[in-house]
Amino acid sequence: MALQNLIFLFFSLLIAQFPFSTAQNVVKATYWFPDSGISASDINSTLFTHILCAFADLNSQTYEVTISSNNQNSFSTFTSTVQQKNPSVKTLLSIGGGNSKASDFAAMASQASSRKTFIDSSISIARSYGFQGLDLDWETPQNDLEMSNLGLLLDEWRIAVNNESSDSPLLLTAAVFYSSDHYSVSFPVDSIGNNLDWINIMAYDYYTPASYSSPKVTGAHALLYYQPGRVSTSSGVDSWTGAGLSATQMVLGMPYYGFAWKLVDPENHGIGSPATGPAVSSDGSIRYVDIKAFIQNNAATSVYNSTVVANYCYSGTTWIGFDDVEAIRAKVSYAKEKGLLGYFTWHVAGDDNWVLSQEAYSGWN
Ligand SMILES: *[C@@H]1O[C@H](CO)[C@@H](O)[C@H](O)[C@H]1NC(C)=O
Ligand SMILES: *[C@@H]1O[C@H](CO)[C@@H](O)[C@H](O)[C@H]1NC(C)=O
Ligand SMILES: *[C@@H]1O[C@H](CO)[C@@H](O)[C@H](O)[C@H]1NC(C)=O
């Protein structure tokens, strides 16, 4: 082999070994919101690379991003507060959320002028409050036109964000449905891939006790692997990959909460056992920290099912499906093996003495 070829080979190997990339190494994120049970200063931010502060609002008249008066204080000090324990943690302001009106977002995204108002106000509010990024939580565009307007919004947002600061542009992310298809309406995957740093895949709430369409049997709400008749996290990730999004732009959501069901027969307590509906709360939702207290106080039996990757516990007629350390560990290894960018959790106040956050954090390393 000629010397030139050897030298070329040497440098090729060197470059392959040390890619000149500025991309994120890994995202270990969580969401926080006021009234969640802990204050920003309680967050053990050493366990996260990014913390999302939820939620800023969309003004339905002006289409500006606003922060409600109740949240002014906690949002304006959020970044400096969480950076006290971890100076390198980055913060993002999340806009919208499950309780906001999807139709307001659809109206905003339908006109160039309102998109510009939204975008400009989002950037100026992020900067003035000290956030390093923005997260769109529009749940969810309902039809092809709204999806295509979402694509336009992201195109224009990326241009504006890069124009505002070429040195350190704001991070731009979106919380999205577990699948690239929202009931057969496809997300604008090309625009998402071109414009967002990553998507936060909301990989939970698949199957819940208060949902009227569900058959009344117990089940996991965030199972990783396929079970006949149920959607799963792995099928969602596969759909995003199949639609053309790079795994390196996907951040996998994991719940710090579960759902409680009321069993028909306390002796019949597996996955798929007959149940009448929610227990414990009106929709059955219950935070991990409260599930641990339930297990303790009722001497409940705890089971891990590694086939679907989900934990559950039961005592008397109460059955709770949730993610404990085993499910979190399996999901983190899955995300890593699939080459995903990282994970996020909803929401940080659900954790019990940092057990799940520590499992996830060290599980990735
Ligand atoms: C925060 O997490 C770190 C890393 O796991 C741990 O060493 C520390 O004890 C935690 N702090 C608190 C207050 O739990
Ligand atoms: C780019 O930035 C300049 C200066 O901040 C601003 O005046 C202009 O409107 C921006 N352009 C876009 C497309 O956001
Ligand atoms: C795990 O769950 C699946 C799906 O419900 C079920 O078929 C299987 O028997 C369960 N495995 C164990 C060990 O309980």
Coordinates of C-alpha atoms and ligand atoms in Angstrom, one line a residue:
M1 CA 0.0 0.0 0.0
A2 CA 1.4 3.4 -0.9
L3 CA 2.5 5.6 2.0
Q4 CA -0.1 8.2 1.0
N5 CA -2.9 5.6 1.3
L6 CA -1.6 4.6 4.7
I7 CA -1.6 8.2 5.9
F8 CA -5.1 8.7 4.5
L9 CA -6.2 5.6 6.4
F10 CA -4.6 6.8 9.6
F11 CA -6.4 10.1 9.5
S12 CA -9.7 8.5 8.5
L13 CA -9.5 6.3 11.5
L14 CA -8.6 9.2 13.7
I15 CA -11.5 11.2 12.5
A16 CA -13.9 8.3 12.9
Q17 CA -12.6 8.0 16.5
F18 CA -13.1 11.6 17.4
P19 CA -16.0 13.0 15.4
F20 CA -15.9 16.8 15.3
S21 CA -19.4 17.1 16.5
T22 CA -20.9 19.7 18.8
A23 CA -24.1 17.5 19.2
Q24 CA -25.4 16.8 22.7
N25 CA -23.9 13.8 24.3
V26 CA -26.9 12.7 26.2
V27 CA -30.1 14.3 27.5
K28 CA -31.2 13.4 31.0
A29 CA -34.2 15.6 31.5
T30 CA -37.2 16.1 33.7
Y31 CA -40.2 18.4 33.8
W32 CA -41.1 20.5 36.8
F33 CA -44.2 22.7 37.4
P34 CA -45.4 24.8 40.3
D35 CA -47.8 23.1 42.8
S36 CA -46.3 19.7 41.8
G37 CA -45.3 19.0 45.4
I38 CA -41.7 20.3 45.4
S39 CA -40.2 23.8 44.8
A40 CA -37.5 24.4 42.3
S41 CA -34.9 24.7 45.1
D42 CA -35.8 21.1 46.2
I43 CA -34.8 19.6 42.8
N44 CA -31.6 17.5 42.9
S45 CA -30.4 19.1 39.7
T46 CA -27.1 17.1 39.8
L47 CA -29.2 14.2 38.4
F48 CA -30.2 16.1 35.2
T49 CA -28.6 17.7 32.2
H50 CA -31.8 19.6 31.3
I51 CA -34.9 20.7 33.3
L52 CA -38.0 21.8 31.6
C53 CA -40.1 24.4 33.4
A54 CA -43.9 24.0 32.7
F55 CA -45.9 25.8 31.5
A56 CA -45.9 29.2 29.8
D57 CA -49.2 30.1 28.1
L58 CA -50.4 31.1 24.7
N59 CA -52.6 34.2 24.8
S60 CA -55.6 33.3 22.6
Q61 CA -56.2 36.9 21.5
T62 CA -52.7 38.3 20.8
Y63 CA -50.9 34.9 20.2
E64 CA -48.1 36.0 22.5
V65 CA -46.4 33.7 24.9
T66 CA -47.0 34.8 28.4
I67 CA -46.3 33.7 32.0
S68 CA -49.2 33.8 34.3
S69 CA -49.0 36.1 37.3
N70 CA -48.9 33.1 39.7
N71 CA -45.8 31.8 38.0
Q72 CA -43.9 35.1 37.6
N73 CA -41.7 34.6 40.7
S74 CA -40.9 30.9 40.4
F75 CA -40.2 31.1 36.7
S76 CA -38.0 34.2 36.8
T77 CA -35.7 32.6 39.4
F78 CA -36.0 29.0 38.1
T79 CA -32.7 28.9 36.2
S80 CA -30.5 30.5 38.8
T81 CA -32.2 28.3 41.5
V82 CA -31.6 24.9 39.8
Q83 CA -28.1 26.0 38.7
Q84 CA -27.0 26.5 42.3
K85 CA -26.6 22.7 42.8
N86 CA -25.6 22.0 39.2
P87 CA -24.1 25.0 37.3
S88 CA -24.1 23.2 34.0
V89 CA -27.8 22.2 34.0
K90 CA -29.7 23.8 31.2
T91 CA -33.3 25.0 31.5
L92 CA -36.1 25.2 28.9
L93 CA -39.4 26.9 29.1
S94 CA -42.2 24.6 28.1
I95 CA -45.2 26.2 26.4
G96 CA -48.8 24.8 26.4
G97 CA -49.3 21.4 28.0
G98 CA -52.2 19.0 28.3
N99 CA -54.5 21.5 29.9
S100 CA -54.0 24.2 27.3
K101 CA -56.3 24.6 24.3
A102 CA -55.0 22.8 21.2
S103 CA -57.3 25.0 19.1
D104 CA -55.5 28.2 20.2
F105 CA -52.2 26.7 18.9
A106 CA -53.9 25.7 15.7
A107 CA -55.2 29.2 15.2
M108 CA -51.8 30.8 16.0
A109 CA -50.0 28.4 13.6
S110 CA -52.5 29.1 10.7
Q111 CA -51.3 32.6 9.9
A112 CA -47.8 33.9 9.2
S113 CA -48.4 37.1 11.3
S114 CA -49.5 35.2 14.4
R115 CA -46.7 32.7 14.0
K116 CA -44.3 35.6 14.0
T117 CA -45.9 37.1 17.1
F118 CA -45.6 33.8 18.9
I119 CA -42.0 33.1 17.9
D120 CA -40.7 36.6 18.7
S121 CA -42.4 36.7 22.1
S122 CA -41.2 33.2 22.9
I123 CA -37.6 34.2 22.3
S124 CA -37.8 37.4 24.2
I125 CA -39.5 35.8 27.2
A126 CA -37.0 32.9 27.3
R127 CA -34.1 35.4 27.2
S128 CA -35.6 37.8 29.8
Y129 CA -36.4 35.0 32.2
G130 CA -33.0 33.3 31.7
F131 CA -34.0 30.1 30.0
Q132 CA -31.6 28.4 27.6
G133 CA -34.3 26.8 25.4
L134 CA -38.0 26.5 24.4
D135 CA -40.2 23.5 24.4
L136 CA -43.5 23.4 22.4
D137 CA -46.2 21.3 24.1
W138 CA -49.1 21.6 21.6
E139 CA -51.2 18.6 22.3
T140 CA -51.9 17.9 19.5
P141 CA -52.4 19.1 15.9
Q142 CA -55.6 17.4 14.8
N143 CA -55.5 17.1 11.0
D144 CA -53.1 17.4 8.0
L145 CA -53.5 21.1 7.7
E146 CA -52.6 21.7 11.4
M147 CA -49.7 19.3 11.0
S148 CA -48.4 21.2 8.0
N149 CA -48.8 24.5 9.9
L150 CA -46.8 23.0 12.7
G151 CA -44.1 22.3 10.1
L152 CA -44.2 26.0 9.0
L153 CA -44.0 27.2 12.6
L154 CA -40.9 25.0 13.3
D155 CA -39.2 26.2 10.0
E156 CA -39.8 29.9 11.0
W157 CA -38.9 29.3 14.7
R158 CA -35.5 27.7 13.8
I159 CA -34.7 30.6 11.5
A160 CA -35.6 33.2 14.2
V161 CA -33.7 31.3 16.9
N162 CA -30.5 31.0 14.8
N163 CA -30.8 34.6 13.8
E164 CA -31.2 35.8 17.4
S165 CA -27.9 34.2 18.4
S166 CA -25.6 32.3 16.2
D167 CA -23.2 31.7 19.0
S168 CA -25.6 30.1 21.5
P169 CA -29.0 29.7 20.0
L170 CA -31.8 28.7 22.3
L171 CA -32.5 25.0 22.3
L172 CA -35.7 24.1 20.5
T173 CA -37.7 21.0 21.4
A174 CA -41.3 19.7 21.3
A175 CA -43.2 17.3 23.5
V176 CA -45.0 14.9 21.1
F177 CA -47.3 12.0 20.9
Y178 CA -45.7 8.6 21.5
S179 CA -46.1 7.8 17.8
S180 CA -45.3 9.7 14.6
D181 CA -49.0 9.1 13.6
H182 CA -51.6 10.7 15.7
Y183 CA -54.6 8.5 14.9
S184 CA -53.5 8.3 11.3
V185 CA -52.6 12.0 11.0
S186 CA -48.8 12.2 10.5
F187 CA -46.5 14.6 12.2
P188 CA -44.3 16.8 9.9
V189 CA -41.3 14.7 10.5
D190 CA -39.0 16.4 7.9
S191 CA -39.6 19.8 9.5
I192 CA -39.1 18.3 13.0
G193 CA -35.8 16.7 11.9
N194 CA -34.6 19.9 10.3
N195 CA -35.5 22.3 13.0
L196 CA -35.7 20.7 16.5
D197 CA -32.8 19.8 18.7
W198 CA -34.9 16.9 19.8
I199 CA -38.5 15.7 20.5
N200 CA -39.7 14.6 24.0
I201 CA -41.7 11.5 23.3
M202 CA -44.6 11.3 25.7
A203 CA -44.5 7.5 26.1
Y204 CA -47.2 7.0 28.7
D205 CA -51.0 7.2 29.3
Y206 CA -51.6 4.5 26.6
Y207 CA -54.3 2.8 28.6
T208 CA -56.0 4.3 31.7
P209 CA -58.8 3.3 34.0
A210 CA -61.0 6.4 33.4
S211 CA -60.8 6.1 29.6
Y212 CA -64.3 5.2 28.5
S213 CA -63.1 3.2 25.5
S214 CA -60.9 0.9 27.5
P215 CA -62.1 -2.6 28.3
K216 CA -62.3 -2.9 32.0
V217 CA -59.2 -5.0 32.8
T218 CA -56.0 -3.9 34.5
G219 CA -53.1 -2.9 32.3
A220 CA -49.8 -1.0 32.2
H221 CA -50.1 2.6 30.9
A222 CA -46.5 2.9 29.7
L223 CA -45.5 -0.6 28.6
L224 CA -42.3 -0.9 26.7
Y225 CA -43.0 -3.9 24.6
Y226 CA -45.9 -5.1 22.5
Q227 CA -48.8 -6.9 24.1
P228 CA -51.7 -8.0 21.8
G229 CA -54.3 -5.2 21.5
R230 CA -52.1 -2.6 23.2
V231 CA -49.8 0.2 21.9
S232 CA -46.3 0.3 23.3
T233 CA -43.4 2.5 23.7
S234 CA -41.2 0.4 21.3
S235 CA -43.9 0.6 18.6
G236 CA -44.0 4.4 19.0
V237 CA -40.2 4.7 18.7
D238 CA -40.2 2.4 15.7
S239 CA -42.9 4.6 14.0
W240 CA -40.7 7.8 14.5
T241 CA -37.7 5.9 13.1
G242 CA -39.8 4.5 10.2
A243 CA -41.0 8.0 9.4
G244 CA -37.4 9.1 9.0
L245 CA -36.5 10.8 12.2
S246 CA -33.0 10.1 13.5
A247 CA -32.8 8.3 16.8
T248 CA -30.3 11.0 17.9
Q249 CA -33.2 13.4 18.0
M250 CA -35.4 11.3 20.2
V251 CA -35.7 11.7 24.0
L252 CA -37.8 9.0 25.6
G253 CA -40.4 9.9 28.2
M254 CA -40.8 7.9 31.4
P255 CA -43.6 8.4 33.9
Y256 CA -43.0 9.0 37.6
Y257 CA -46.7 8.1 38.2
G258 CA -49.0 5.2 37.6
F259 CA -52.7 4.4 37.5
A260 CA -54.8 2.7 40.2
W261 CA -57.6 0.3 39.2
K262 CA -60.4 -1.2 41.4
L263 CA -60.3 -5.0 41.0
V264 CA -63.5 -7.0 40.7
D265 CA -61.9 -9.9 42.6
P266 CA -59.0 -9.2 45.0
E267 CA -57.8 -12.8 44.3
N268 CA -57.5 -12.1 40.5
H269 CA -54.7 -9.5 40.4
G270 CA -52.5 -10.0 37.3
I271 CA -52.2 -7.9 34.2
G272 CA -55.5 -8.2 32.3
S273 CA -57.6 -8.9 35.4
P274 CA -61.2 -7.6 35.5
A275 CA -61.5 -4.2 37.0
T276 CA -64.4 -1.7 37.4
G277 CA -62.5 1.6 36.8
P278 CA -60.2 4.0 38.7
A279 CA -59.2 3.8 42.3
V280 CA -57.4 6.2 44.7
S281 CA -58.1 9.3 42.6
S282 CA -60.8 10.4 40.1
D283 CA -58.8 9.3 37.1
G284 CA -56.8 6.8 39.0
S285 CA -53.5 8.7 38.5
I286 CA -51.1 8.5 41.4
R287 CA -47.5 9.7 41.8
Y288 CA -44.6 7.2 42.3
V289 CA -43.9 8.7 45.8
D290 CA -47.5 8.1 46.8
I291 CA -47.5 4.5 45.3
K292 CA -44.5 3.7 47.5
A293 CA -46.4 5.0 50.5
F294 CA -49.4 2.9 49.5
I295 CA -47.2 -0.2 49.3
Q296 CA -45.7 0.6 52.7
N297 CA -49.0 1.4 54.5
N298 CA -51.0 -1.5 53.0
A299 CA -48.2 -4.1 52.8
A300 CA -49.1 -4.4 49.1
T301 CA -47.5 -7.1 46.9
S302 CA -45.2 -5.7 44.2
V303 CA -44.5 -7.5 40.9
Y304 CA -42.2 -6.7 38.0
N305 CA -43.2 -8.0 34.5
S306 CA -40.1 -8.1 32.3
T307 CA -42.1 -9.2 29.3
V308 CA -43.9 -6.0 28.8
V309 CA -41.6 -4.0 31.1
A310 CA -44.0 -2.7 33.8
N311 CA -44.4 -2.9 37.5
Y312 CA -47.6 -3.3 39.4
C313 CA -48.7 -3.7 43.0
Y314 CA -51.9 -4.8 44.6
S315 CA -53.6 -4.8 48.0
G316 CA -57.3 -5.7 48.6
T317 CA -59.2 -4.4 45.6
T318 CA -56.6 -1.8 44.6
W319 CA -54.3 -2.5 41.7
I320 CA -51.7 0.0 40.5
G321 CA -49.6 -0.2 37.3
F322 CA -46.5 2.0 37.3
D323 CA -42.7 2.1 36.6
D324 CA -40.5 1.2 39.4
V325 CA -36.7 1.0 39.3
E326 CA -36.8 -2.2 37.2
A327 CA -38.9 -0.7 34.5
I328 CA -36.9 2.5 34.5
R329 CA -33.7 0.5 34.2
A330 CA -35.0 -1.5 31.3
K331 CA -36.3 1.6 29.5
V332 CA -33.0 3.4 29.9
S333 CA -31.1 0.5 28.5
Y334 CA -33.6 0.2 25.6
A335 CA -33.1 4.0 24.8
K336 CA -29.4 3.6 24.9
E337 CA -29.3 0.5 22.7
K338 CA -31.6 2.2 20.2
G339 CA -29.1 5.1 20.0
L340 CA -31.6 7.6 21.3
L341 CA -30.4 11.0 22.6
G342 CA -31.6 10.4 26.1
Y343 CA -34.7 10.3 28.3
F344 CA -36.9 12.7 30.2
T345 CA -39.3 12.1 33.1
W346 CA -42.7 13.5 33.9
H347 CA -42.6 14.8 36.5
V348 CA -39.8 15.4 39.0
A349 CA -42.0 15.8 42.1
G350 CA -43.3 12.2 41.5
D351 CA -39.9 10.7 42.5
D352 CA -39.4 9.2 45.9
N353 CA -36.1 10.3 47.5
W354 CA -34.5 10.5 44.0
V355 CA -34.6 6.7 43.6
L356 CA -35.9 6.7 40.0
S357 CA -33.8 9.7 38.9
Q358 CA -30.6 8.0 40.3
E359 CA -31.5 4.7 38.6
A360 CA -32.0 6.4 35.3
Y361 CA -28.9 8.6 35.6
S362 CA -26.5 5.8 36.5
G363 CA -28.2 3.4 34.2
W364 CA -27.2 5.4 31.2
N365 CA -23.5 5.6 32.2
Ligands
LIG1 C1 -28.5 14.3 44.7 O1 -28.0 13.3 43.9 C2 -26.6 13.0 44.1 C3 -26.1 12.1 43.0 O2 -26.8 10.9 43.0 C4 -26.5 12.4 45.5 O3 -25.1 12.1 45.7 C5 -27.0 13.3 46.5 O4 -27.0 12.7 47.8 C6 -28.4 13.8 46.2 N1 -28.8 14.8 47.1 C7 -29.9 14.7 47.8 C8 -30.3 15.9 48.7 O5 -30.7 13.7 47.8
LIG2 C1 -33.0 38.8 13.0 O1 -32.5 39.6 14.0 C2 -32.6 41.0 13.9 C3 -31.9 41.7 15.0 O2 -32.2 41.1 16.3 C4 -34.1 41.4 13.9 O3 -34.3 42.8 13.7 C5 -34.8 40.6 12.7 O4 -36.2 40.8 12.8 C6 -34.5 39.1 12.8 N1 -35.0 38.4 11.7 C7 -35.8 37.3 11.8 C8 -36.2 36.6 10.5 O5 -36.1 36.9 12.9
LIG3 C1 -46.5 -10.5 31.9 O1 -47.5 -9.8 31.2 C2 -47.9 -10.5 30.0 C3 -49.0 -9.7 29.3 O2 -50.1 -9.5 30.1 C4 -48.5 -11.9 30.4 O3 -48.8 -12.6 29.3 C5 -47.4 -12.7 31.2 O4 -47.9 -13.9 31.7 C6 -46.9 -11.8 32.4 N1 -45.7 -12.5 32.9 C7 -45.6 -12.7 34.3 C8 -44.4 -13.4 34.7 O5 -46.5 -12.3 35.0

